[in-house]
């Protein structure tokens, strides 16, 4: 008689960063536990992102991991002028009937037992199927344990603070977390009158009802947060399993050996180059772009800048990239004056090979959690430049908590001026302060590598989850 396989269904949201992270987790879990069957559901808005297509086309996936591409949702089916956030949410909602149909059909085989539904925080609607399917419910949280703890405390903070969070004058203390300011709380809750604030509160309330969280961090990085979360919850909070660092490690750009950025990096001294990138969708205003360019020039430091065209929005999204040449928005004469100092790459370059390169000595980053994790994995110190979402929380953690980053100061108009940029770059890349940061990051890099070894904390957490899922036989 065929042995029953434990079946896990993982449902991502359409956000590329979440999609890439949860897929990497699924690959790792499938490789560690070949007796499990994983179905990975991919909601699609219009078409699959090119970067994710490359992952599916170039990698050999575990045989027990089945990516399921759901029928694409057309923007024509969206309300007129719908914002990108709403489009993503509606993509997931319109995909639910397809997910439900496949999940029900997957149970018709006697050799398969659906044990758990794992959802992205922005795909929580799928957990409504859990009762019918008699499964456990988990959330794959592609950010830090600190951010998760903050989300759990949001309702209490709403009751405690009457003004807008950004105007709250005191520091906020959450057990086990680095102190933060009101302005450091996630960007969607900064306006109490906005629908997103109410949606986030509803989401965090729903967090209490799941069986557990799979968090893209590792114990040695956030031990105090995890202990405080467990002590404060006293069994009333869901279990946390820190399973990170979850980040792609084998990615190679097609034809990367011929890439201009690689040829340029090969000519630079070890740890001499500052890499600048604001993620797949982060953008700066024209004013801030000018200040950054002139600050780089003023510092005299080597740089590799992956640049997007300026925008009045800090997050235009990967799929909403402007085809317009961003280099024409640089200050007049900048490229000529800095041609021996740096290289500006328009729109996109593969981040992991760059961070892994021996010439990279620092990373000016928007502090998206994927970028933070990749920096830690490759031991690259950070200049924190948060733009949106929970990035200010991440910046507070790496700069004030772990002390592996510097956070530039802004002026009264929320602009980081060229002199401040130059000063921070020199501090990180040349001064004793930067050397101390580098030493701390090296220790964190070693801890990250140890966490995913056979006897590491994150691998043990994966095994604990596997045992729970394997032994579960329905509600």
Short mmCIF file of C-alpha atoms in Angstrom, two decimals:
data_model
loop_
_atom_site.label_atom_id
_atom_site.label_comp_id
_atom_site.label_asym_id
_atom_site.label_seq_id
_atom_site.Cartn_x
_atom_site.Cartn_y
_atom_site.Cartn_z
CA UNK A 1 0.00 0.00 0.00
CA UNK A 2 1.37 3.45 -0.94
CA UNK A 3 2.54 5.50 2.02
CA UNK A 4 0.49 8.66 2.67
CA UNK A 5 2.37 11.85 1.86
CA UNK A 6 1.94 14.98 3.95
CA UNK A 7 0.78 17.75 1.64
CA UNK A 8 1.43 21.44 2.33
CA UNK A 9 -0.16 24.26 0.33
CA UNK A 10 1.71 27.58 0.20
CA UNK A 11 -0.12 30.61 -1.18
CA UNK A 12 1.87 33.73 -1.99
CA UNK A 13 0.61 37.22 -2.69
CA UNK A 14 1.40 38.88 -6.05
CA UNK A 15 4.07 41.15 -4.46
CA UNK A 16 7.35 40.08 -6.06
CA UNK A 17 9.51 40.37 -2.92
CA UNK A 18 7.08 38.20 -0.94
CA UNK A 19 6.67 35.78 -3.83
CA UNK A 20 10.43 35.30 -4.24
CA UNK A 21 11.02 34.85 -0.51
CA UNK A 22 8.18 32.38 0.10
CA UNK A 23 9.22 30.35 -2.96
CA UNK A 24 12.80 30.16 -1.68
CA UNK A 25 11.48 28.94 1.69
CA UNK A 26 9.38 26.30 -0.09
CA UNK A 27 12.40 25.08 -2.06
CA UNK A 28 14.48 24.75 1.09
CA UNK A 29 11.74 22.96 3.01
CA UNK A 30 11.10 20.58 0.10
CA UNK A 31 14.79 19.72 -0.13
CA UNK A 32 15.05 19.12 3.62
CA UNK A 33 11.88 16.99 3.73
CA UNK A 34 11.52 14.95 0.52
CA UNK A 35 8.62 12.94 1.99
CA UNK A 36 6.43 16.06 1.95
CA UNK A 37 4.54 17.31 -1.09
CA UNK A 38 4.38 21.11 -1.51
CA UNK A 39 1.96 22.94 -3.80
CA UNK A 40 2.98 26.56 -4.34
CA UNK A 41 0.15 28.80 -5.60
CA UNK A 42 1.15 31.88 -7.60
CA UNK A 43 -1.51 34.60 -8.15
CA UNK A 44 -0.70 36.60 -11.28
CA UNK A 45 -1.60 40.16 -12.20
CA UNK A 46 -1.48 40.35 -16.01
CA UNK A 47 1.72 38.28 -16.31
CA UNK A 48 4.39 36.67 -14.16
CA UNK A 49 7.25 39.09 -13.27
CA UNK A 50 10.24 38.52 -15.57
CA UNK A 51 12.57 38.06 -12.60
CA UNK A 52 10.40 35.23 -11.28
CA UNK A 53 10.07 33.67 -14.74
CA UNK A 54 13.85 33.45 -14.74
CA UNK A 55 13.79 31.57 -11.43
CA UNK A 56 11.30 29.03 -12.76
CA UNK A 57 13.07 28.60 -16.09
CA UNK A 58 16.69 28.36 -14.97
CA UNK A 59 16.50 26.35 -11.75
CA UNK A 60 16.12 22.65 -11.15
CA UNK A 61 13.33 22.51 -8.58
CA UNK A 62 12.80 19.76 -6.01
CA UNK A 63 10.58 17.03 -7.45
CA UNK A 64 8.22 17.37 -4.46
CA UNK A 65 7.60 21.09 -5.08
CA UNK A 66 4.84 21.91 -7.57
CA UNK A 67 4.52 25.58 -8.65
CA UNK A 68 0.92 26.27 -9.67
CA UNK A 69 0.48 29.28 -11.95
CA UNK A 70 -3.03 30.57 -11.42
CA UNK A 71 -4.99 32.11 -14.33
CA UNK A 72 -3.74 35.69 -14.87
CA UNK A 73 -6.06 38.44 -13.66
CA UNK A 74 -6.49 41.28 -16.14
CA UNK A 75 -6.24 44.92 -15.15
CA UNK A 76 -9.35 45.41 -17.29
CA UNK A 77 -11.25 43.60 -14.52
CA UNK A 78 -10.06 46.14 -11.95
CA UNK A 79 -11.85 49.36 -10.92
CA UNK A 80 -10.77 52.35 -13.02
CA UNK A 81 -7.56 54.01 -11.77
CA UNK A 82 -7.07 51.40 -9.05
CA UNK A 83 -3.84 51.91 -7.09
CA UNK A 84 -1.18 49.15 -7.32
CA UNK A 85 -1.90 48.00 -3.76
CA UNK A 86 -5.59 47.52 -4.56
CA UNK A 87 -4.72 45.75 -7.81
CA UNK A 88 -2.58 43.24 -5.92
CA UNK A 89 -5.28 42.65 -3.32
CA UNK A 90 -7.97 42.12 -5.96
CA UNK A 91 -5.65 39.76 -7.85
CA UNK A 92 -5.53 37.51 -4.81
CA UNK A 93 -9.27 37.74 -4.16
CA UNK A 94 -10.16 36.97 -7.79
CA UNK A 95 -7.80 33.96 -7.64
CA UNK A 96 -9.47 32.42 -4.58
CA UNK A 97 -12.02 30.28 -6.48
CA UNK A 98 -9.20 28.68 -8.49
CA UNK A 99 -7.17 28.02 -5.32
CA UNK A 100 -10.19 26.50 -3.59
CA UNK A 101 -10.98 24.24 -6.54
CA UNK A 102 -7.42 22.89 -6.72
CA UNK A 103 -7.21 22.35 -2.96
CA UNK A 104 -10.44 20.37 -2.91
CA UNK A 105 -9.36 18.22 -5.85
CA UNK A 106 -5.98 17.56 -4.22
CA UNK A 107 -7.78 15.71 -1.43
CA UNK A 108 -9.33 13.13 -3.73
CA UNK A 109 -6.18 11.00 -3.64
CA UNK A 110 -5.84 8.52 -0.78
CA UNK A 111 -2.07 8.93 -0.86
CA UNK A 112 -2.16 12.65 0.03
CA UNK A 113 -2.98 14.33 3.31
CA UNK A 114 -3.31 18.14 3.34
CA UNK A 115 -1.84 19.12 6.69
CA UNK A 116 -1.30 22.88 6.53
CA UNK A 117 -2.17 26.01 4.61
CA UNK A 118 0.70 28.53 4.58
CA UNK A 119 -0.31 32.03 3.50
CA UNK A 120 1.44 35.29 2.83
CA UNK A 121 0.25 38.09 5.20
CA UNK A 122 -1.38 39.69 2.15
CA UNK A 123 -3.15 36.45 1.21
CA UNK A 124 -4.92 35.77 4.49
CA UNK A 125 -8.28 35.25 2.76
CA UNK A 126 -7.10 31.78 1.71
CA UNK A 127 -7.06 30.72 5.37
CA UNK A 128 -10.87 30.84 5.30
CA UNK A 129 -10.65 27.44 3.58
CA UNK A 130 -8.85 25.84 6.54
CA UNK A 131 -11.94 24.81 8.48
CA UNK A 132 -13.47 23.01 5.49
CA UNK A 133 -10.14 21.38 4.68
CA UNK A 134 -9.41 20.58 8.35
CA UNK A 135 -5.85 21.91 8.16
CA UNK A 136 -3.44 23.88 10.31
CA UNK A 137 -2.92 27.53 9.37
CA UNK A 138 0.49 29.19 9.14
CA UNK A 139 1.76 32.52 7.86
CA UNK A 140 5.07 32.86 6.04
CA UNK A 141 6.31 36.24 7.25
CA UNK A 142 8.97 37.60 4.87
CA UNK A 143 10.23 40.19 7.33
CA UNK A 144 11.75 40.38 10.81
CA UNK A 145 10.49 39.03 14.11
CA UNK A 146 10.65 42.62 15.33
CA UNK A 147 8.25 43.77 12.60
CA UNK A 148 5.90 40.92 13.49
CA UNK A 149 6.00 41.86 17.16
CA UNK A 150 5.21 45.47 16.26
CA UNK A 151 2.20 44.31 14.22
CA UNK A 152 0.90 42.33 17.21
CA UNK A 153 1.17 45.46 19.35
CA UNK A 154 -0.49 47.84 16.86
CA UNK A 155 -3.98 47.67 18.42
CA UNK A 156 -2.52 48.49 21.84
CA UNK A 157 -0.49 51.36 20.37
CA UNK A 158 -3.63 52.73 18.70
CA UNK A 159 -5.36 52.79 22.09
CA UNK A 160 -2.34 54.30 23.85
CA UNK A 161 -1.46 57.04 21.34
CA UNK A 162 -4.17 59.53 20.40
CA UNK A 163 -2.24 61.58 17.82
CA UNK A 164 -0.86 60.42 14.50
CA UNK A 165 2.08 58.11 15.12
CA UNK A 166 4.49 60.39 13.25
CA UNK A 167 3.69 63.21 15.72
CA UNK A 168 4.21 61.15 18.90
CA UNK A 169 7.15 62.80 20.72
CA UNK A 170 8.30 59.88 22.89
CA UNK A 171 10.11 56.67 22.03
CA UNK A 172 8.03 53.50 21.84
CA UNK A 173 9.10 50.43 23.79
CA UNK A 174 7.94 47.01 22.65
CA UNK A 175 9.25 44.07 24.69
CA UNK A 176 12.40 42.56 23.25
CA UNK A 177 12.69 45.13 20.45
CA UNK A 178 14.95 48.11 19.86
CA UNK A 179 13.33 51.42 20.81
CA UNK A 180 11.56 53.15 17.93
CA UNK A 181 9.82 56.44 17.25
CA UNK A 182 6.23 56.81 16.10
CA UNK A 183 7.42 57.77 12.63
CA UNK A 184 9.24 54.42 12.41
CA UNK A 185 5.99 52.45 12.51
CA UNK A 186 4.88 50.97 9.16
CA UNK A 187 3.93 53.55 6.58
CA UNK A 188 0.39 52.17 5.97
CA UNK A 189 -0.67 52.97 9.58
CA UNK A 190 0.68 56.52 9.64
CA UNK A 191 -2.65 57.98 8.58
CA UNK A 192 -5.46 56.90 10.93
CA UNK A 193 -8.16 58.08 8.55
CA UNK A 194 -6.91 55.93 5.67
CA UNK A 195 -8.47 52.57 4.70
CA UNK A 196 -5.02 50.95 4.87
CA UNK A 197 -4.75 51.70 8.59
CA UNK A 198 -8.02 49.89 9.26
CA UNK A 199 -6.99 47.00 7.01
CA UNK A 200 -3.68 46.61 8.86
CA UNK A 201 -5.47 46.56 12.20
CA UNK A 202 -7.82 43.86 10.91
CA UNK A 203 -4.85 41.91 9.58
CA UNK A 204 -3.00 42.03 12.88
CA UNK A 205 -6.12 40.94 14.75
CA UNK A 206 -6.35 37.95 12.44
CA UNK A 207 -2.73 37.07 13.20
CA UNK A 208 -3.89 35.82 16.62
CA UNK A 209 -6.01 33.08 15.10
CA UNK A 210 -3.32 31.18 13.17
CA UNK A 211 -1.36 28.21 14.48
CA UNK A 212 2.09 29.58 13.77
CA UNK A 213 4.44 31.90 11.90
CA UNK A 214 7.42 31.03 9.74
CA UNK A 215 9.68 34.08 10.00
CA UNK A 216 12.52 34.95 7.62
CA UNK A 217 15.05 35.62 10.35
CA UNK A 218 17.26 33.53 12.62
CA UNK A 219 17.47 33.10 16.36
CA UNK A 220 20.97 34.54 16.77
CA UNK A 221 19.82 37.76 15.08
CA UNK A 222 16.62 38.35 17.07
CA UNK A 223 16.76 36.16 20.16
CA UNK A 224 15.57 38.85 22.58
CA UNK A 225 12.52 39.59 20.42
CA UNK A 226 11.56 35.92 20.17
CA UNK A 227 11.93 35.36 23.93
CA UNK A 228 9.90 38.46 24.78
CA UNK A 229 7.19 37.49 22.29
CA UNK A 230 6.90 34.02 23.85
CA UNK A 231 6.91 35.35 27.42
CA UNK A 232 4.38 38.09 26.72
CA UNK A 233 2.09 35.77 24.79
CA UNK A 234 2.12 33.15 27.58
CA UNK A 235 0.72 30.62 25.16
CA UNK A 236 -1.86 33.03 23.72
CA UNK A 237 0.30 34.17 20.81
CA UNK A 238 0.98 31.81 17.88
CA UNK A 239 4.28 29.94 17.80
CA UNK A 240 7.21 31.57 16.01
CA UNK A 241 9.58 29.48 13.92
CA UNK A 242 12.59 31.44 12.72
CA UNK A 243 13.60 29.69 9.49
CA UNK A 244 15.98 32.21 7.89
CA UNK A 245 18.01 33.56 6.38
CA UNK A 246 15.83 32.75 3.39
CA UNK A 247 17.46 34.27 0.31
CA UNK A 248 18.47 33.08 -3.12
CA UNK A 249 22.10 31.93 -3.16
CA UNK A 250 22.55 30.46 -6.66
CA UNK A 251 21.15 33.20 -8.87
CA UNK A 252 23.22 34.09 -11.91
CA UNK A 253 22.23 36.59 -14.56
CA UNK A 254 22.21 35.18 -18.06
CA UNK A 255 25.30 36.55 -19.76
CA UNK A 256 26.52 38.18 -16.55
CA UNK A 257 30.15 37.57 -17.56
CA UNK A 258 29.63 40.12 -20.33
CA UNK A 259 27.82 42.64 -18.13
CA UNK A 260 29.23 46.13 -17.89
CA UNK A 261 28.77 46.22 -14.12
CA UNK A 262 30.78 43.02 -13.65
CA UNK A 263 33.62 44.16 -15.93
CA UNK A 264 33.76 47.40 -13.96
CA UNK A 265 33.70 45.70 -10.54
CA UNK A 266 36.52 43.37 -11.56
CA UNK A 267 38.81 46.39 -11.92
CA UNK A 268 38.13 47.79 -8.42
CA UNK A 269 40.10 47.10 -5.21
CA UNK A 270 38.60 44.76 -2.58
CA UNK A 271 35.81 46.27 -0.44
CA UNK A 272 36.21 49.68 -2.09
CA UNK A 273 32.82 50.08 -3.80
CA UNK A 274 29.55 51.32 -2.30
CA UNK A 275 26.58 49.58 -3.94
CA UNK A 276 23.41 51.71 -4.14
CA UNK A 277 19.99 50.24 -4.84
CA UNK A 278 16.48 50.97 -3.56
CA UNK A 279 14.93 47.62 -4.42
CA UNK A 280 12.62 46.65 -7.25
CA UNK A 281 10.27 49.61 -6.81
CA UNK A 282 11.89 52.24 -4.60
CA UNK A 283 12.35 55.68 -6.12
CA UNK A 284 13.63 59.12 -5.11
CA UNK A 285 12.38 62.59 -5.99
CA UNK A 286 14.34 64.66 -8.47
CA UNK A 287 15.66 66.85 -5.63
CA UNK A 288 16.81 63.83 -3.62
CA UNK A 289 18.32 62.22 -6.71
CA UNK A 290 20.42 65.35 -7.25
CA UNK A 291 21.57 65.39 -3.62
CA UNK A 292 22.50 61.70 -3.71
CA UNK A 293 24.48 62.11 -6.93
CA UNK A 294 26.34 65.15 -5.65
CA UNK A 295 26.93 63.48 -2.27
CA UNK A 296 28.49 60.48 -3.98
CA UNK A 297 30.70 62.78 -6.01
CA UNK A 298 31.67 64.78 -2.92
CA UNK A 299 32.65 61.64 -1.00
CA UNK A 300 35.19 60.63 -3.63
CA UNK A 301 34.32 57.00 -2.89
CA UNK A 302 33.87 54.33 -5.56
CA UNK A 303 30.20 53.54 -6.23
CA UNK A 304 27.90 51.30 -8.29
CA UNK A 305 24.43 52.85 -8.46
CA UNK A 306 21.43 50.95 -9.85
CA UNK A 307 19.19 53.91 -10.66
CA UNK A 308 15.50 54.39 -11.38
CA UNK A 309 14.00 57.52 -12.91
CA UNK A 310 12.87 60.04 -10.25
CA UNK A 311 9.26 59.99 -9.09
CA UNK A 312 7.05 61.80 -6.62
CA UNK A 313 6.07 58.36 -5.30
CA UNK A 314 8.63 56.46 -3.19
CA UNK A 315 7.31 53.12 -4.48
CA UNK A 316 6.45 52.77 -8.15
CA UNK A 317 6.68 48.97 -8.08
CA UNK A 318 8.81 46.60 -10.12
CA UNK A 319 6.20 46.09 -12.82
CA UNK A 320 5.51 49.84 -13.10
CA UNK A 321 9.05 50.77 -14.04
CA UNK A 322 9.33 53.67 -16.43
CA UNK A 323 11.07 52.80 -19.68
CA UNK A 324 12.46 56.33 -19.80
CA UNK A 325 16.25 56.52 -19.53
CA UNK A 326 16.94 57.42 -15.88
CA UNK A 327 20.46 58.67 -16.60
CA UNK A 328 19.13 61.84 -18.19
CA UNK A 329 17.81 62.93 -14.76
CA UNK A 330 21.29 63.08 -13.22
CA UNK A 331 22.89 66.49 -12.55
CA UNK A 332 24.52 68.02 -15.60
CA UNK A 333 28.07 66.77 -16.08
CA UNK A 334 27.82 64.20 -13.27
CA UNK A 335 28.56 61.14 -15.40
CA UNK A 336 31.57 62.79 -17.04
CA UNK A 337 33.00 64.05 -13.73
CA UNK A 338 32.61 60.66 -12.00
CA UNK A 339 33.52 58.33 -14.88
CA UNK A 340 36.67 57.15 -13.04
CA UNK A 341 34.89 57.05 -9.67
CA UNK A 342 31.69 55.13 -10.28
CA UNK A 343 29.20 53.45 -12.56
CA UNK A 344 25.46 54.13 -12.90
CA UNK A 345 23.38 51.18 -14.14
CA UNK A 346 19.88 52.05 -15.39
CA UNK A 347 16.83 50.29 -13.93
CA UNK A 348 18.11 46.90 -12.79
CA UNK A 349 21.11 44.69 -12.02
CA UNK A 350 21.26 41.31 -10.23
CA UNK A 351 21.73 42.13 -6.57
CA UNK A 352 23.10 38.85 -5.22
CA UNK A 353 26.11 38.58 -7.57
CA UNK A 354 26.89 42.22 -6.81
CA UNK A 355 26.74 41.81 -3.02
CA UNK A 356 28.82 38.65 -3.34
CA UNK A 357 31.56 40.43 -5.30
CA UNK A 358 34.82 41.01 -3.45
CA UNK A 359 35.02 44.69 -4.45
CA UNK A 360 31.78 45.60 -2.62
CA UNK A 361 32.38 47.17 0.80
CA UNK A 362 29.02 48.75 1.61
CA UNK A 363 25.37 48.83 0.59
CA UNK A 364 23.22 51.98 0.55
CA UNK A 365 19.83 50.30 0.80
CA UNK A 366 16.14 51.03 1.24
CA UNK A 367 16.21 48.31 3.93
CA UNK A 368 13.59 46.07 2.41
CA UNK A 369 13.91 42.88 4.46
CA UNK A 370 15.09 40.76 1.53
CA UNK A 371 17.93 43.22 0.98
CA UNK A 372 18.79 43.25 4.69
CA UNK A 373 18.94 39.44 4.77
CA UNK A 374 21.10 39.35 1.64
CA UNK A 375 23.47 41.94 3.14
CA UNK A 376 23.81 39.82 6.26
CA UNK A 377 24.38 36.66 4.23
CA UNK A 378 27.26 38.27 2.34
CA UNK A 379 28.59 40.36 5.23
CA UNK A 380 28.08 43.78 3.61
CA UNK A 381 27.60 46.75 6.00
CA UNK A 382 24.62 49.00 5.32
CA UNK A 383 23.75 52.66 4.93
CA UNK A 384 20.05 52.65 5.81
CA UNK A 385 17.78 54.73 3.55
CA UNK A 386 14.20 53.52 4.24
CA UNK A 387 11.40 54.63 1.92
CA UNK A 388 8.10 52.85 2.66
CA UNK A 389 6.30 49.83 4.20
CA UNK A 390 8.11 48.53 7.32
CA UNK A 391 11.53 49.69 6.11
CA UNK A 392 12.03 52.20 8.94
CA UNK A 393 11.58 49.37 11.45
CA UNK A 394 14.23 47.40 9.59
CA UNK A 395 16.50 50.43 9.54
CA UNK A 396 16.08 50.87 13.31
CA UNK A 397 16.93 47.21 13.89
CA UNK A 398 20.11 47.16 11.79
CA UNK A 399 21.38 50.59 12.86
CA UNK A 400 20.32 51.00 16.51
CA UNK A 401 19.93 47.34 17.48
CA UNK A 402 22.43 45.19 15.60
CA UNK A 403 24.70 48.19 14.88
CA UNK A 404 25.65 46.99 11.41
CA UNK A 405 24.36 50.10 9.63
CA UNK A 406 24.51 53.88 9.61
CA UNK A 407 21.32 55.92 9.15
CA UNK A 408 21.79 59.36 7.54
CA UNK A 409 19.94 62.34 8.99
CA UNK A 410 17.32 64.24 7.00
CA UNK A 411 16.75 67.99 7.02
CA UNK A 412 13.47 69.75 7.86
CA UNK A 413 12.19 68.95 4.35
CA UNK A 414 12.89 65.21 4.73
CA UNK A 415 15.86 65.45 2.35
CA UNK A 416 19.24 63.85 2.98
CA UNK A 417 21.64 66.59 1.92
CA UNK A 418 24.81 65.97 -0.09
CA UNK A 419 27.14 66.87 2.80
CA UNK A 420 25.42 64.33 5.09
CA UNK A 421 25.60 61.69 2.36
CA UNK A 422 29.32 62.26 1.86
CA UNK A 423 29.94 62.20 5.62
CA UNK A 424 28.11 58.90 6.16
CA UNK A 425 29.79 57.24 3.17
CA UNK A 426 33.23 58.19 4.47
CA UNK A 427 32.31 56.99 7.96
CA UNK A 428 31.28 53.58 6.63
CA UNK A 429 33.93 53.08 3.96
CA UNK A 430 36.99 54.76 5.48
CA UNK A 431 36.77 55.52 9.21
CA UNK A 432 37.21 53.40 12.33
CA UNK A 433 33.44 53.46 12.89
CA UNK A 434 32.99 51.64 9.58
CA UNK A 435 35.61 49.06 10.52
CA UNK A 436 33.72 48.28 13.73
CA UNK A 437 30.48 47.95 11.77
CA UNK A 438 32.21 45.60 9.33
CA UNK A 439 33.49 43.41 12.18
CA UNK A 440 29.98 43.15 13.67
CA UNK A 441 28.54 42.31 10.25
CA UNK A 442 31.15 39.58 9.79
CA UNK A 443 30.02 38.00 13.08
CA UNK A 444 26.40 38.21 11.95
CA UNK A 445 27.32 36.66 8.59
CA UNK A 446 28.91 33.70 10.38
CA UNK A 447 25.84 33.30 12.61
CA UNK A 448 23.58 33.35 9.54
CA UNK A 449 25.63 30.62 7.87
CA UNK A 450 25.56 28.51 11.05
CA UNK A 451 21.77 28.89 11.39
CA UNK A 452 21.12 26.96 8.16
CA UNK A 453 23.65 24.18 8.74
CA UNK A 454 22.38 20.69 9.55
CA UNK A 455 22.47 21.39 13.29
CA UNK A 456 21.67 25.12 13.02
CA UNK A 457 18.83 26.91 14.77
CA UNK A 458 16.80 27.56 11.60
CA UNK A 459 17.21 24.01 10.31
CA UNK A 460 16.01 22.71 13.69
CA UNK A 461 13.01 25.05 13.46
CA UNK A 462 12.21 23.61 10.01
CA UNK A 463 12.34 20.08 11.47
CA UNK A 464 10.05 21.09 14.36
CA UNK A 465 7.48 22.44 11.92
CA UNK A 466 7.79 19.33 9.77
CA UNK A 467 7.07 17.08 12.76
CA UNK A 468 4.05 19.17 13.70
CA UNK A 469 2.68 19.03 10.15
CA UNK A 470 3.45 15.34 9.73
CA UNK A 471 1.69 14.33 12.93
CA UNK A 472 -1.38 16.48 12.36
CA UNK A 473 -4.41 14.49 11.24
CA UNK A 474 -7.20 17.02 10.97
CA UNK A 475 -9.29 19.17 13.27
#
